[in-house]
PDB file of C-alpha atoms in Angstrom:
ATOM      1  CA  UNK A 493      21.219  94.791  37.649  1.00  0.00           C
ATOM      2  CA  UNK A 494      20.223  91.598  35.973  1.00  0.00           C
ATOM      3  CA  UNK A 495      19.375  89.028  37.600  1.00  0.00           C
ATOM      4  CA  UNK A 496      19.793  85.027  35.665  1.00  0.00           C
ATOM      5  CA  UNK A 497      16.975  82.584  36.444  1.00  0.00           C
ATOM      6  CA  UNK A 498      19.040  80.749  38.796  1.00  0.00           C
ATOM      7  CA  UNK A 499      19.919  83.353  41.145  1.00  0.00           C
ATOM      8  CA  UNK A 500      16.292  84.191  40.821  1.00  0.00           C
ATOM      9  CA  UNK A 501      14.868  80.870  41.633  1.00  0.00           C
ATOM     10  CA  UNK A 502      17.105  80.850  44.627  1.00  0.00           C
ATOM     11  CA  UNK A 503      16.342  84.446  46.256  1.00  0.00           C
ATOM     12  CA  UNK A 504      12.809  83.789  45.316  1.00  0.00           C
ATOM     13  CA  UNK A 505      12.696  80.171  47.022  1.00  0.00           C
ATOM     14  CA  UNK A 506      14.891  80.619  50.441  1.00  0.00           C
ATOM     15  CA  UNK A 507      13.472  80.761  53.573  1.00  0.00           C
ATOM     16  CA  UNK A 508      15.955  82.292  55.016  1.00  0.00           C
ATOM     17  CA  UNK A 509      19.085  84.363  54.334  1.00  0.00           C
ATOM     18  CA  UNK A 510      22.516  85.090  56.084  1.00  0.00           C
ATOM     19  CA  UNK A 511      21.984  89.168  56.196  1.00  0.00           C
ATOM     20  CA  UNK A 512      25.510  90.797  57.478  1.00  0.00           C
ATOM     21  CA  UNK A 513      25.139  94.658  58.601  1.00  0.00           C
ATOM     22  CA  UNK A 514      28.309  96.121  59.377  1.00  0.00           C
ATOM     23  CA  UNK A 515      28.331  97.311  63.340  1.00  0.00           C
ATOM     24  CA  UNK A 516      29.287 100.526  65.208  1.00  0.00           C
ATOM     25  CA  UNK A 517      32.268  98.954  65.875  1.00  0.00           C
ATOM     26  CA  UNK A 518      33.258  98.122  62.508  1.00  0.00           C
ATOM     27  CA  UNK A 519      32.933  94.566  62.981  1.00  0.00           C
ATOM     28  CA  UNK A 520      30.570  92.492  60.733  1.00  0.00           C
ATOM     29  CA  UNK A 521      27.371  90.864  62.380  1.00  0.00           C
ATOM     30  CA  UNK A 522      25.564  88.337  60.706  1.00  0.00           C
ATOM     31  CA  UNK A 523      22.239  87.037  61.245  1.00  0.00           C
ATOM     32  CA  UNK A 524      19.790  84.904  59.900  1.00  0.00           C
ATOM     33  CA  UNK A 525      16.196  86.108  58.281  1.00  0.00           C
ATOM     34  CA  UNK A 526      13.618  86.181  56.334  1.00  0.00           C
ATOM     35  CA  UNK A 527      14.714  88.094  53.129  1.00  0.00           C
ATOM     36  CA  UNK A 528      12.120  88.578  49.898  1.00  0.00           C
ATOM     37  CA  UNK A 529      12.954  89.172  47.284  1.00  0.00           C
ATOM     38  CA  UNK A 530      10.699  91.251  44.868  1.00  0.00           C
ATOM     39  CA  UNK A 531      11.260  91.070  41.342  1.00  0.00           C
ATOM     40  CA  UNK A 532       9.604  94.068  39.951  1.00  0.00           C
ATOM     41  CA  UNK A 533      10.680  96.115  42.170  1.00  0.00           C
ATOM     42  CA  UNK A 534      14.059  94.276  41.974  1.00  0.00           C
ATOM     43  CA  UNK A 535      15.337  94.656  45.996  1.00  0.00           C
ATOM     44  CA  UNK A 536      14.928  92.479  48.503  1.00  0.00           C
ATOM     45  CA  UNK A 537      12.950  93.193  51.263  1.00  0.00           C
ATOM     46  CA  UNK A 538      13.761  92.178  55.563  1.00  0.00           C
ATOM     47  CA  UNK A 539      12.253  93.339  58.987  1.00  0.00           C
ATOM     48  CA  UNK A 540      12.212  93.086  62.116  1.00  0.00           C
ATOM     49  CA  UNK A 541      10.627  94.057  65.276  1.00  0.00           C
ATOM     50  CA  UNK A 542      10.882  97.449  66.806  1.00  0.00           C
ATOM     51  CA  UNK A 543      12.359  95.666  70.000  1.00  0.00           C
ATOM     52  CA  UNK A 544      15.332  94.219  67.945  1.00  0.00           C
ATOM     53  CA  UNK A 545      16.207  96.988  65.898  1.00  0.00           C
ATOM     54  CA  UNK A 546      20.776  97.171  65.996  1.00  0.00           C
ATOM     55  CA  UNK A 547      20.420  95.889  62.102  1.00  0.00           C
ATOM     56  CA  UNK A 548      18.295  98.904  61.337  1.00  0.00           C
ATOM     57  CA  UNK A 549      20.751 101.429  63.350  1.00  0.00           C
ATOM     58  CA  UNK A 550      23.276  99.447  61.947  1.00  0.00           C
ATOM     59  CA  UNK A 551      21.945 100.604  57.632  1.00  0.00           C
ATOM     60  CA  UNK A 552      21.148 103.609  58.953  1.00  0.00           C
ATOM     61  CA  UNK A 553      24.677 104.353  59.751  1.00  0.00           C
ATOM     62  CA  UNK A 554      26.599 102.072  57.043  1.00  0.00           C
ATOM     63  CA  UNK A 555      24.644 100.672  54.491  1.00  0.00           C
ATOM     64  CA  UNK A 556      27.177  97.997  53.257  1.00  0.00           C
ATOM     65  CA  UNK A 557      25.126  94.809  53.807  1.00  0.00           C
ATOM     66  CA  UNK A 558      25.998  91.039  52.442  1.00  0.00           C
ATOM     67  CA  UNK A 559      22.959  89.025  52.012  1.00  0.00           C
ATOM     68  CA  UNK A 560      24.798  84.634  51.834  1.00  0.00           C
ATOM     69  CA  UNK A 561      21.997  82.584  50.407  1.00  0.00           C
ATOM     70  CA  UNK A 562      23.200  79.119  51.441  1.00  0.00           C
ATOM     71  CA  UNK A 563      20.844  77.284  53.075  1.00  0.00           C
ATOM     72  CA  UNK A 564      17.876  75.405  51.245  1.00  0.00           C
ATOM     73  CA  UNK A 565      16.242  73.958  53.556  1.00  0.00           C
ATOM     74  CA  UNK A 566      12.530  73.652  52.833  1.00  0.00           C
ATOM     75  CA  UNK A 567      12.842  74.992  49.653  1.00  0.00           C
ATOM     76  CA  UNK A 568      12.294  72.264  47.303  1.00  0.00           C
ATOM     77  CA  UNK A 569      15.523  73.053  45.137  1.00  0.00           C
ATOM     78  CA  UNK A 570      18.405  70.875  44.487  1.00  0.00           C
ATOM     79  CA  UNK A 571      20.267  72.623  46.928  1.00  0.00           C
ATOM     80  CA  UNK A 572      23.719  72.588  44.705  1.00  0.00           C
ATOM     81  CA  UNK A 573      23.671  76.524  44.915  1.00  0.00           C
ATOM     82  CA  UNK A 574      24.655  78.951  46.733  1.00  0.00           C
ATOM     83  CA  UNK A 575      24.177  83.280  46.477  1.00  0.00           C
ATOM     84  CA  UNK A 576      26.324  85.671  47.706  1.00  0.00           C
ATOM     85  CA  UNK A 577      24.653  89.272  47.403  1.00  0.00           C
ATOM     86  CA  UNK A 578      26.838  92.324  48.552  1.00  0.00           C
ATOM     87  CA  UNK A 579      24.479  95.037  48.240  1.00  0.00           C
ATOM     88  CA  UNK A 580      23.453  98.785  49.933  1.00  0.00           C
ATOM     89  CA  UNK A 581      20.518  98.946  52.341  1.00  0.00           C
ATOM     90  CA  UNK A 582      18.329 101.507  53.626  1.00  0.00           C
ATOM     91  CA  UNK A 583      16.171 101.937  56.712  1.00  0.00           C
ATOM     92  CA  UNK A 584      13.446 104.313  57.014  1.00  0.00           C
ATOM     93  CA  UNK A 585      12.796 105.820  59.468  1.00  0.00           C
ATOM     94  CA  UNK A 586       9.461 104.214  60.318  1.00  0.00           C
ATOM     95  CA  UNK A 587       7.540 101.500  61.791  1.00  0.00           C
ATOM     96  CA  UNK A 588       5.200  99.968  59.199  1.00  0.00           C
ATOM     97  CA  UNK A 589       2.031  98.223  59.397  1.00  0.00           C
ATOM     98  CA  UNK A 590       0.568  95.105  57.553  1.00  0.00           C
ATOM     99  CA  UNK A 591       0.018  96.997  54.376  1.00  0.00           C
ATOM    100  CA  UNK A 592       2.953  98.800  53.779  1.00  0.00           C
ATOM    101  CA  UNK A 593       4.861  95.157  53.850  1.00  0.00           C
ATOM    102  CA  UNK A 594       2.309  93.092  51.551  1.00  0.00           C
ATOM    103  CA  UNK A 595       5.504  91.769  49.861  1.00  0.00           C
ATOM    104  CA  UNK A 596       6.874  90.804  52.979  1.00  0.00           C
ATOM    105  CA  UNK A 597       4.031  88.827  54.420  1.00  0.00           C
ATOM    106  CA  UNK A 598       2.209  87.282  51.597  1.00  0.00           C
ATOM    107  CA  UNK A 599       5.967  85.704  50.765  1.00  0.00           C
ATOM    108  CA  UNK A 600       6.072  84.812  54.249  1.00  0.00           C
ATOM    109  CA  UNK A 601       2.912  82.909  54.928  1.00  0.00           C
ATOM    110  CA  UNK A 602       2.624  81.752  51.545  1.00  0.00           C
ATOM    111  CA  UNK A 603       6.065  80.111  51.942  1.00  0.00           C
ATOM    112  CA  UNK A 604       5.403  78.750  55.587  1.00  0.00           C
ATOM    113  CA  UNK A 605       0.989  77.597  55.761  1.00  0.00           C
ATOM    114  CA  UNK A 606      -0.626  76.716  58.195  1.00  0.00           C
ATOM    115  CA  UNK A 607      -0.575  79.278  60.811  1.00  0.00           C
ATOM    116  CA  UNK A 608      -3.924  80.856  59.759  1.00  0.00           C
ATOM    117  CA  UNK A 609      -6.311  79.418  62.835  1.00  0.00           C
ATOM    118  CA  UNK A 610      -3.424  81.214  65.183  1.00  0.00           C
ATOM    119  CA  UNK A 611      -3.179  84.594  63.191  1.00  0.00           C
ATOM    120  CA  UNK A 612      -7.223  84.794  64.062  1.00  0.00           C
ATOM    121  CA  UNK A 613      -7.105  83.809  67.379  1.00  0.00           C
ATOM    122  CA  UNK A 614      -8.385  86.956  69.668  1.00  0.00           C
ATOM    123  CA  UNK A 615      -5.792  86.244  72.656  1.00  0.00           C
ATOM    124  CA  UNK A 616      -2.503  85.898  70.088  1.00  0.00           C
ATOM    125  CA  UNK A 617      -2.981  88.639  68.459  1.00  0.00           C
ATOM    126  CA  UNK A 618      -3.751  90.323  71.781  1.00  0.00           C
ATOM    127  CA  UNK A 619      -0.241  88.933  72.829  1.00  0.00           C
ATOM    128  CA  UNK A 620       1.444  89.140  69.626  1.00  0.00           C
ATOM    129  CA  UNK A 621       0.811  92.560  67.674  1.00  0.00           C
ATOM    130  CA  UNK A 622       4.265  93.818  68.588  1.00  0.00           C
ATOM    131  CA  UNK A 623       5.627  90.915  66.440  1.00  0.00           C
ATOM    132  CA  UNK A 624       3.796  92.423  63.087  1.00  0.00           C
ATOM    133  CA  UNK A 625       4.955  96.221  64.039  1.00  0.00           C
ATOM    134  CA  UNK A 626       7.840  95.912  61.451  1.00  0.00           C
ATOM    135  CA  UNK A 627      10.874  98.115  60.782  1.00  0.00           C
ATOM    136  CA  UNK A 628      11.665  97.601  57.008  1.00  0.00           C
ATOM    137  CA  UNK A 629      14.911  97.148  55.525  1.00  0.00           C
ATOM    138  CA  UNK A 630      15.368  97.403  51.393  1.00  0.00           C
ATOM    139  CA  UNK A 631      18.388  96.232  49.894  1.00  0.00           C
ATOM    140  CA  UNK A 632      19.628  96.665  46.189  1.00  0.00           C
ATOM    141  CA  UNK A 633      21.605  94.400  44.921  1.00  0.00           C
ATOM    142  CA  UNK A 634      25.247  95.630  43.787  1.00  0.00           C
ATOM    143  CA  UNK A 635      26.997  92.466  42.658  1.00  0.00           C
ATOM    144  CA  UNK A 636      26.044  88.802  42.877  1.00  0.00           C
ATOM    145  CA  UNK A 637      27.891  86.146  43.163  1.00  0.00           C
ATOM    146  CA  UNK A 638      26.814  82.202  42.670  1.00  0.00           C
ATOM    147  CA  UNK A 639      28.870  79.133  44.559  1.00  0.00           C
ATOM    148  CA  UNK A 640      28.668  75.595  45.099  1.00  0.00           C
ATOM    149  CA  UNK A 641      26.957  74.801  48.210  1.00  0.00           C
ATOM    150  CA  UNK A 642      28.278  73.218  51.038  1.00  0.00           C
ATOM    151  CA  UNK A 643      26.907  71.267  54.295  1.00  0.00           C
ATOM    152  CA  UNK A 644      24.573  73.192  56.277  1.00  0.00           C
ATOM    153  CA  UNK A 645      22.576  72.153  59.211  1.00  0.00           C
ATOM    154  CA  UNK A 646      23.513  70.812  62.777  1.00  0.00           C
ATOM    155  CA  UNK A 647      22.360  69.497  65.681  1.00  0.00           C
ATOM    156  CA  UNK A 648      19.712  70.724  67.821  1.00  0.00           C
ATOM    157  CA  UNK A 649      19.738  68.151  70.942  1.00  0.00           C
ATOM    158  CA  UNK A 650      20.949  68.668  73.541  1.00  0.00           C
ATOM    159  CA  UNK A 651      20.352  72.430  73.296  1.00  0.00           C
ATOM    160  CA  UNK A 652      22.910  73.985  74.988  1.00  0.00           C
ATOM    161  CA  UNK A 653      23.037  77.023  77.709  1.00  0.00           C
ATOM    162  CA  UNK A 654      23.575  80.251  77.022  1.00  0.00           C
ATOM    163  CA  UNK A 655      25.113  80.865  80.025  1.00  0.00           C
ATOM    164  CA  UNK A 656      28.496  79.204  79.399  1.00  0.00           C
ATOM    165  CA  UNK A 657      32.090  81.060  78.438  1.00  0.00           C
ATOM    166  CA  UNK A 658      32.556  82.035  74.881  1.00  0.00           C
ATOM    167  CA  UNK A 659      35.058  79.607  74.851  1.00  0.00           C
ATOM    168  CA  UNK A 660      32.702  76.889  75.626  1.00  0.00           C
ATOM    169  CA  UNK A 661      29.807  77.664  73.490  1.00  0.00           C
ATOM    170  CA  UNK A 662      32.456  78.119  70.449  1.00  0.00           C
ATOM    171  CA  UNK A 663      33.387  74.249  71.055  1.00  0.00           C
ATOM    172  CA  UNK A 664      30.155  73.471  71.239  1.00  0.00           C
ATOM    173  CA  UNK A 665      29.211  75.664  67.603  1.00  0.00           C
ATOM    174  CA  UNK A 666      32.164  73.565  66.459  1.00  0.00           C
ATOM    175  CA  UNK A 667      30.749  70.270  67.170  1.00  0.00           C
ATOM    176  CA  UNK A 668      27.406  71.016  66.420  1.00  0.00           C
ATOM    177  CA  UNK A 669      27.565  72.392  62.964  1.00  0.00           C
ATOM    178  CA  UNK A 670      29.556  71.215  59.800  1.00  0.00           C
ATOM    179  CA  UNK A 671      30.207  75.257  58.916  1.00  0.00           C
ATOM    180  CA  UNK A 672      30.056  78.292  59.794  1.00  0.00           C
ATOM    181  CA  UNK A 673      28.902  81.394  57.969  1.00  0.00           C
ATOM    182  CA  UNK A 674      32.521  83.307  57.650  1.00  0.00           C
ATOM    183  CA  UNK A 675      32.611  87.096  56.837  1.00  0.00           C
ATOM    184  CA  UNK A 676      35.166  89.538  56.900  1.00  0.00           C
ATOM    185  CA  UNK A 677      35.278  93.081  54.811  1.00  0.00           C
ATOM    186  CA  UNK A 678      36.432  92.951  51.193  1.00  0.00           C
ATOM    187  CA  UNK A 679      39.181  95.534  49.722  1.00  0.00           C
ATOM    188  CA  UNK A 680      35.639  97.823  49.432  1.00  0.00           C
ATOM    189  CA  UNK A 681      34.788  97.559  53.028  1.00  0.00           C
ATOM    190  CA  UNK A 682      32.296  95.670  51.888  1.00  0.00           C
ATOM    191  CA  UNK A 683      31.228  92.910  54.150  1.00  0.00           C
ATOM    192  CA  UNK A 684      31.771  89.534  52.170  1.00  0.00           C
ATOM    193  CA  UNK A 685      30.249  85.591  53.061  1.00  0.00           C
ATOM    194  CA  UNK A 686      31.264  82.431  52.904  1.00  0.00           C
ATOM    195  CA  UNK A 687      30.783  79.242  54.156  1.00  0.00           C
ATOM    196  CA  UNK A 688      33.434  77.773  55.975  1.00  0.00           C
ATOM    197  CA  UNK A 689      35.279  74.462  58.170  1.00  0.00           C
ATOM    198  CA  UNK A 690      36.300  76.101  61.319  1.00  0.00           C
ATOM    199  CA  UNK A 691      38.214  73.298  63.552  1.00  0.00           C
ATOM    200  CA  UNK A 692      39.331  73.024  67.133  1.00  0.00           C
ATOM    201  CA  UNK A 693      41.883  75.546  67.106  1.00  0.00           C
ATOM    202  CA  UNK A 694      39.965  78.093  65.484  1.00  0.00           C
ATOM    203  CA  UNK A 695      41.716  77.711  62.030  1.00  0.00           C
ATOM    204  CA  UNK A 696      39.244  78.772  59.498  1.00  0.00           C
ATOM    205  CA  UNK A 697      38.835  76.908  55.818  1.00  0.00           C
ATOM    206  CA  UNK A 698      36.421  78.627  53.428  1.00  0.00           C
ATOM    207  CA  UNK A 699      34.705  76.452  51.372  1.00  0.00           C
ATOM    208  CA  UNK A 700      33.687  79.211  48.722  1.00  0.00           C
ATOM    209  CA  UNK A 701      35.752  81.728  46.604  1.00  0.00           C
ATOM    210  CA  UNK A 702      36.269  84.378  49.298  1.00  0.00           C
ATOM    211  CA  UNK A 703      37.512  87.844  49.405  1.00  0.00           C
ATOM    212  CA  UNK A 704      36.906  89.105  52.463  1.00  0.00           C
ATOM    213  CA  UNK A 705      40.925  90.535  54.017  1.00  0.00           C
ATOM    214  CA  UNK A 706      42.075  90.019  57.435  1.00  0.00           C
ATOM    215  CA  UNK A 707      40.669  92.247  60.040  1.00  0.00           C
ATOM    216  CA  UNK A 708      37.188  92.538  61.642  1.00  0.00           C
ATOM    217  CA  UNK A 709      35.332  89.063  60.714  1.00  0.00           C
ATOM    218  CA  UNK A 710      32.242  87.153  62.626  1.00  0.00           C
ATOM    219  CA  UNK A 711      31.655  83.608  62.191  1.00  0.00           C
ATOM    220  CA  UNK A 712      27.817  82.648  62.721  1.00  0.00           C
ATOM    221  CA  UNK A 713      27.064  78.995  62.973  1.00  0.00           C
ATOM    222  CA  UNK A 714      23.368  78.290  62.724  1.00  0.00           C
ATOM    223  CA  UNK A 715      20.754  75.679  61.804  1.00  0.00           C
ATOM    224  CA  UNK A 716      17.200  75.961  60.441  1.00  0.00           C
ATOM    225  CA  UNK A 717      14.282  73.608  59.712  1.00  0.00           C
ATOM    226  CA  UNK A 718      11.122  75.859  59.018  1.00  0.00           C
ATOM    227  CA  UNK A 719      10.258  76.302  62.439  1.00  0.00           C
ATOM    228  CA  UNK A 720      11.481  78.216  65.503  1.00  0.00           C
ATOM    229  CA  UNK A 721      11.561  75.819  68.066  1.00  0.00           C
ATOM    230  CA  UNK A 722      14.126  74.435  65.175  1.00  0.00           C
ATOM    231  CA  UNK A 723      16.048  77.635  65.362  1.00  0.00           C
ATOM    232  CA  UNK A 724      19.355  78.139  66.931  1.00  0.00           C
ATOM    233  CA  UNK A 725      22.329  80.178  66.303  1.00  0.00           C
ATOM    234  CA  UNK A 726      25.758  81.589  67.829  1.00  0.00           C
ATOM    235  CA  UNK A 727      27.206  84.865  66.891  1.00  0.00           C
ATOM    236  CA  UNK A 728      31.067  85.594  67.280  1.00  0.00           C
ATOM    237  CA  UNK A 729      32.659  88.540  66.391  1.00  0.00           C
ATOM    238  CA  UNK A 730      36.575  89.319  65.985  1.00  0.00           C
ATOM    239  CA  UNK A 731      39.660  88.891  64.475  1.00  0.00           C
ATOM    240  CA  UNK A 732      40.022  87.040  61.508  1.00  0.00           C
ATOM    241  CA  UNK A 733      44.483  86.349  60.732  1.00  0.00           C
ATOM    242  CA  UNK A 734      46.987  84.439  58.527  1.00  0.00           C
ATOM    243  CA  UNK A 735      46.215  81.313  61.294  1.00  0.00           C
ATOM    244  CA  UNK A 736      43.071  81.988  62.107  1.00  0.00           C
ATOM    245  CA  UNK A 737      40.053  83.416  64.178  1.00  0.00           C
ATOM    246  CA  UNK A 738      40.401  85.435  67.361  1.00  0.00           C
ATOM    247  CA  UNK A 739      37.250  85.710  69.231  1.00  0.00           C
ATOM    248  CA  UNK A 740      36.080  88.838  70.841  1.00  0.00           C
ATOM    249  CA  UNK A 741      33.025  88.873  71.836  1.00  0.00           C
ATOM    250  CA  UNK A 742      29.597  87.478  71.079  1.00  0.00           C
ATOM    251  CA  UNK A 743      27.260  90.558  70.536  1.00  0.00           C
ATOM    252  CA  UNK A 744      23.828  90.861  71.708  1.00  0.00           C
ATOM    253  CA  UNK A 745      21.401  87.995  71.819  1.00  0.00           C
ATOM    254  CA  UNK A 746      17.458  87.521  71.032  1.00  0.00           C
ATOM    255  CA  UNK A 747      15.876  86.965  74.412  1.00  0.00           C
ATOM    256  CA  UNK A 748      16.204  82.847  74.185  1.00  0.00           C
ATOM    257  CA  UNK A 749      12.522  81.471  74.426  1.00  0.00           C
ATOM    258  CA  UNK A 750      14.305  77.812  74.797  1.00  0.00           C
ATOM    259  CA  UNK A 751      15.336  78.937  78.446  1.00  0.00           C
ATOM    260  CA  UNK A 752      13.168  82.165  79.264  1.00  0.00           C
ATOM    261  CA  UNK A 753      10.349  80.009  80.902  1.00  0.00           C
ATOM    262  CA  UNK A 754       6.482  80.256  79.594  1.00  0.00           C
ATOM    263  CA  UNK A 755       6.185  81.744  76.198  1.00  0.00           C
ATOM    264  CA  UNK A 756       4.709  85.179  77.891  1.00  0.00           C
ATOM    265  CA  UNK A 757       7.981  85.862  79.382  1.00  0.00           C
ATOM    266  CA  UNK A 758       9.896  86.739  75.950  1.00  0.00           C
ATOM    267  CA  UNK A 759       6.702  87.560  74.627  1.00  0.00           C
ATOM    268  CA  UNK A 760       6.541  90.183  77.372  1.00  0.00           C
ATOM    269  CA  UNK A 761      10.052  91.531  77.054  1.00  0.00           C
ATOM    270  CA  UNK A 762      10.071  91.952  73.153  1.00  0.00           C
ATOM    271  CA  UNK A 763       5.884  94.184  74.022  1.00  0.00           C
ATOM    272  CA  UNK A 764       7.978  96.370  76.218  1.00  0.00           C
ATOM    273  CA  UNK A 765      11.180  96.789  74.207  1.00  0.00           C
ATOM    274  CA  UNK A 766       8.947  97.814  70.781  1.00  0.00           C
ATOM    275  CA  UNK A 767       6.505 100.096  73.314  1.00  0.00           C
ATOM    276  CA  UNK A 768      10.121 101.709  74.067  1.00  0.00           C
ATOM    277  CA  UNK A 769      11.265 102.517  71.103  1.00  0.00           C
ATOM    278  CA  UNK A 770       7.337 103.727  69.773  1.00  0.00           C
ATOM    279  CA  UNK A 771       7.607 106.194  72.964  1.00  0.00           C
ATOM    280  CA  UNK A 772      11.090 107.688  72.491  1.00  0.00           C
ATOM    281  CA  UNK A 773       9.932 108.397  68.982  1.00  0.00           C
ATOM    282  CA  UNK A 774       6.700 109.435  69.456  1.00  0.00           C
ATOM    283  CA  UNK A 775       5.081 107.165  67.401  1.00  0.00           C
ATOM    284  CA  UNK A 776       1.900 104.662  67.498  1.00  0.00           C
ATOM    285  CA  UNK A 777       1.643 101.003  66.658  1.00  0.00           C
ATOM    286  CA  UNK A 778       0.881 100.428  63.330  1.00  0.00           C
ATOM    287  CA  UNK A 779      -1.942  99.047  61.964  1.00  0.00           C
ATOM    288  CA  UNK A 780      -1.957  94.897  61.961  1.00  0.00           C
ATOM    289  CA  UNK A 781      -4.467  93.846  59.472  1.00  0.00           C
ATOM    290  CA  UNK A 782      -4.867  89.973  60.939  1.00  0.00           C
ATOM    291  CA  UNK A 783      -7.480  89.100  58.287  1.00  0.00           C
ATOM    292  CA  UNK A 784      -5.137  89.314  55.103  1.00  0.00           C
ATOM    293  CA  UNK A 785      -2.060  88.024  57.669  1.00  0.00           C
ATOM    294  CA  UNK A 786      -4.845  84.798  57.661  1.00  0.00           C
ATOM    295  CA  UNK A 787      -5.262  85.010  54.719  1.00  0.00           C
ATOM    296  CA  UNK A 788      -1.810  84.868  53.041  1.00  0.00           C
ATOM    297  CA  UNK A 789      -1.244  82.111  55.798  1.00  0.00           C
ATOM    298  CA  UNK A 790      -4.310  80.249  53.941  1.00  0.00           C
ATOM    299  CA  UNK A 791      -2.469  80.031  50.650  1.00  0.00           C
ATOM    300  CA  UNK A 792       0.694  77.659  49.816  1.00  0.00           C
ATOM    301  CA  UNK A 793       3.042  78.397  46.867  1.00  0.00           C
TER     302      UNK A 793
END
């Protein structure tokens, strides 16, 4: 489809993207990530690690994805636009190496410097090389749709436990973000984004044009400023009404690095997880090629 420069300059520019996948359960799950977008071979392009892979079963299964562009941060745009992308995904069945995602990684590190000394450091990549075994995601775009933006951000002190009640980390979510990413299924069954107010009682006001119907909704809130140690997000899944949300559940977390201890400890549990899923497949680690991961990282945009 075609795409106007200023949809362009925004998939282009973001450094990260709200990507919904639609669950097992028929609920939507939203998460944030990297998403590249590639021009000339117009689809975007995600990953992620072997030992995080529910948004790959997830394509596999349905590929009905949403793809809310609404955060600029780091970006250097005016940040007045928003990008709603509802578009079908696929998931090979395979675990690529540093070549097969050149796209992928020279957008990365060209976007985000400054991490070149690390990517040739003998003992992180000794540590690390799970991190670059990548299962790709490709999503076409079906129909795009362009919004006024709205707040984004939050609070990341005092960083709060993970082992509290849903209840209590929703109040918390609610305090510590001005939106939430809203998304419910549209009269397609296609998973559809907004940005939205969501207040003490769970009453939810989208900011954006949306047409996503009651039923199965998640509301994410997150905030992101270029760096993972600035990373944080909540997940909640359920029931979105005429007078509001209904919370369900909050699906499976990342291992939390703020409260697993030293670094090794999630840094060991995400080796064994993508060893796991190699072995039940039968497959070997792909190749990590750290010299042109350096030197993409050497390069700014």
């Amino acid at each position: 489809m075609s795409i106007d420069s200023r949809v362009s300059e925004v998939l282009s520019s973001s450094r990260v993207a709200e990507l919904t996948t639609i669950g097992k359960d028929g609920y939507p799950q939203t998460r944030p990530m990297a998403a590249i977008w590639v021009p000339d071979k117009q689809h975007v392009v995600l990953t992620t690690p072997p030992a995080f892979p529910q948004k790959v079963f997830n394509i596999r299964r349905d590929g009905r994805v949403a793809l809310l562009y609404s955060d600029m941060t780091g970006t250097g745009l005016d940040s007045n636009t928003a990008v709603l992308v509802q578009g079908t995904a696929s998931a090979p069945a395979t675990v690529a190496g540093t070549a097969e995602l050149a796209d992928f990684w020279r957008a990365v590190y060209t976007r985000n410097p400054g991490y070149a000394d690390e990517l040739r450091d003998p003992a992180y990549q000794a540590r690390m090389d799970w991190y670059y075994w990548r299962l790709p995601m490709f999503v076409t775009l079906d129909r795009v749709h362009v919004f006024d933006a709205t707040p984004v951000g939050g609070t990341l002190e005092p960083f709060p436990a993970s082992n509290l009640p849903m209840s209590e980390r929703i109040k918390d979510a609610i305090t510590r973000y001005p939106t939430a990413v809203l998304t419910a299924l549209d009269a397609d069954g296609h998973p559809y984004s907004v940005r939205a107010k969501v207040d003490e009682n769970l009453t939810v006001s989208p900011l954006q044009p949306f047409n996503g119907r009651p039923g199965p909704a998640s509301l994410l809130w997150h905030r992101y400023d270029r760096t993972t140690a600035g990373m944080l997000t909540l997940l909640v899944t359920g029931t979105l009404g005429d007078s509001g949300f209904t919370p369900e559940r909050i699906p499976g977390a990342l291992p939390d690095e703020h409260e697993a201890g030293p670094d090794q400890d999630w840094i060991a549990q995400g080796r064994l997880r993508s060893l796991q899923y190699l072995d039940k497949r039968g497959l070997d680690g792909p190749v990590v090629d750290w010299a042109a991961l350096a030197g993409y990282a050497s390069t700014s945009v």
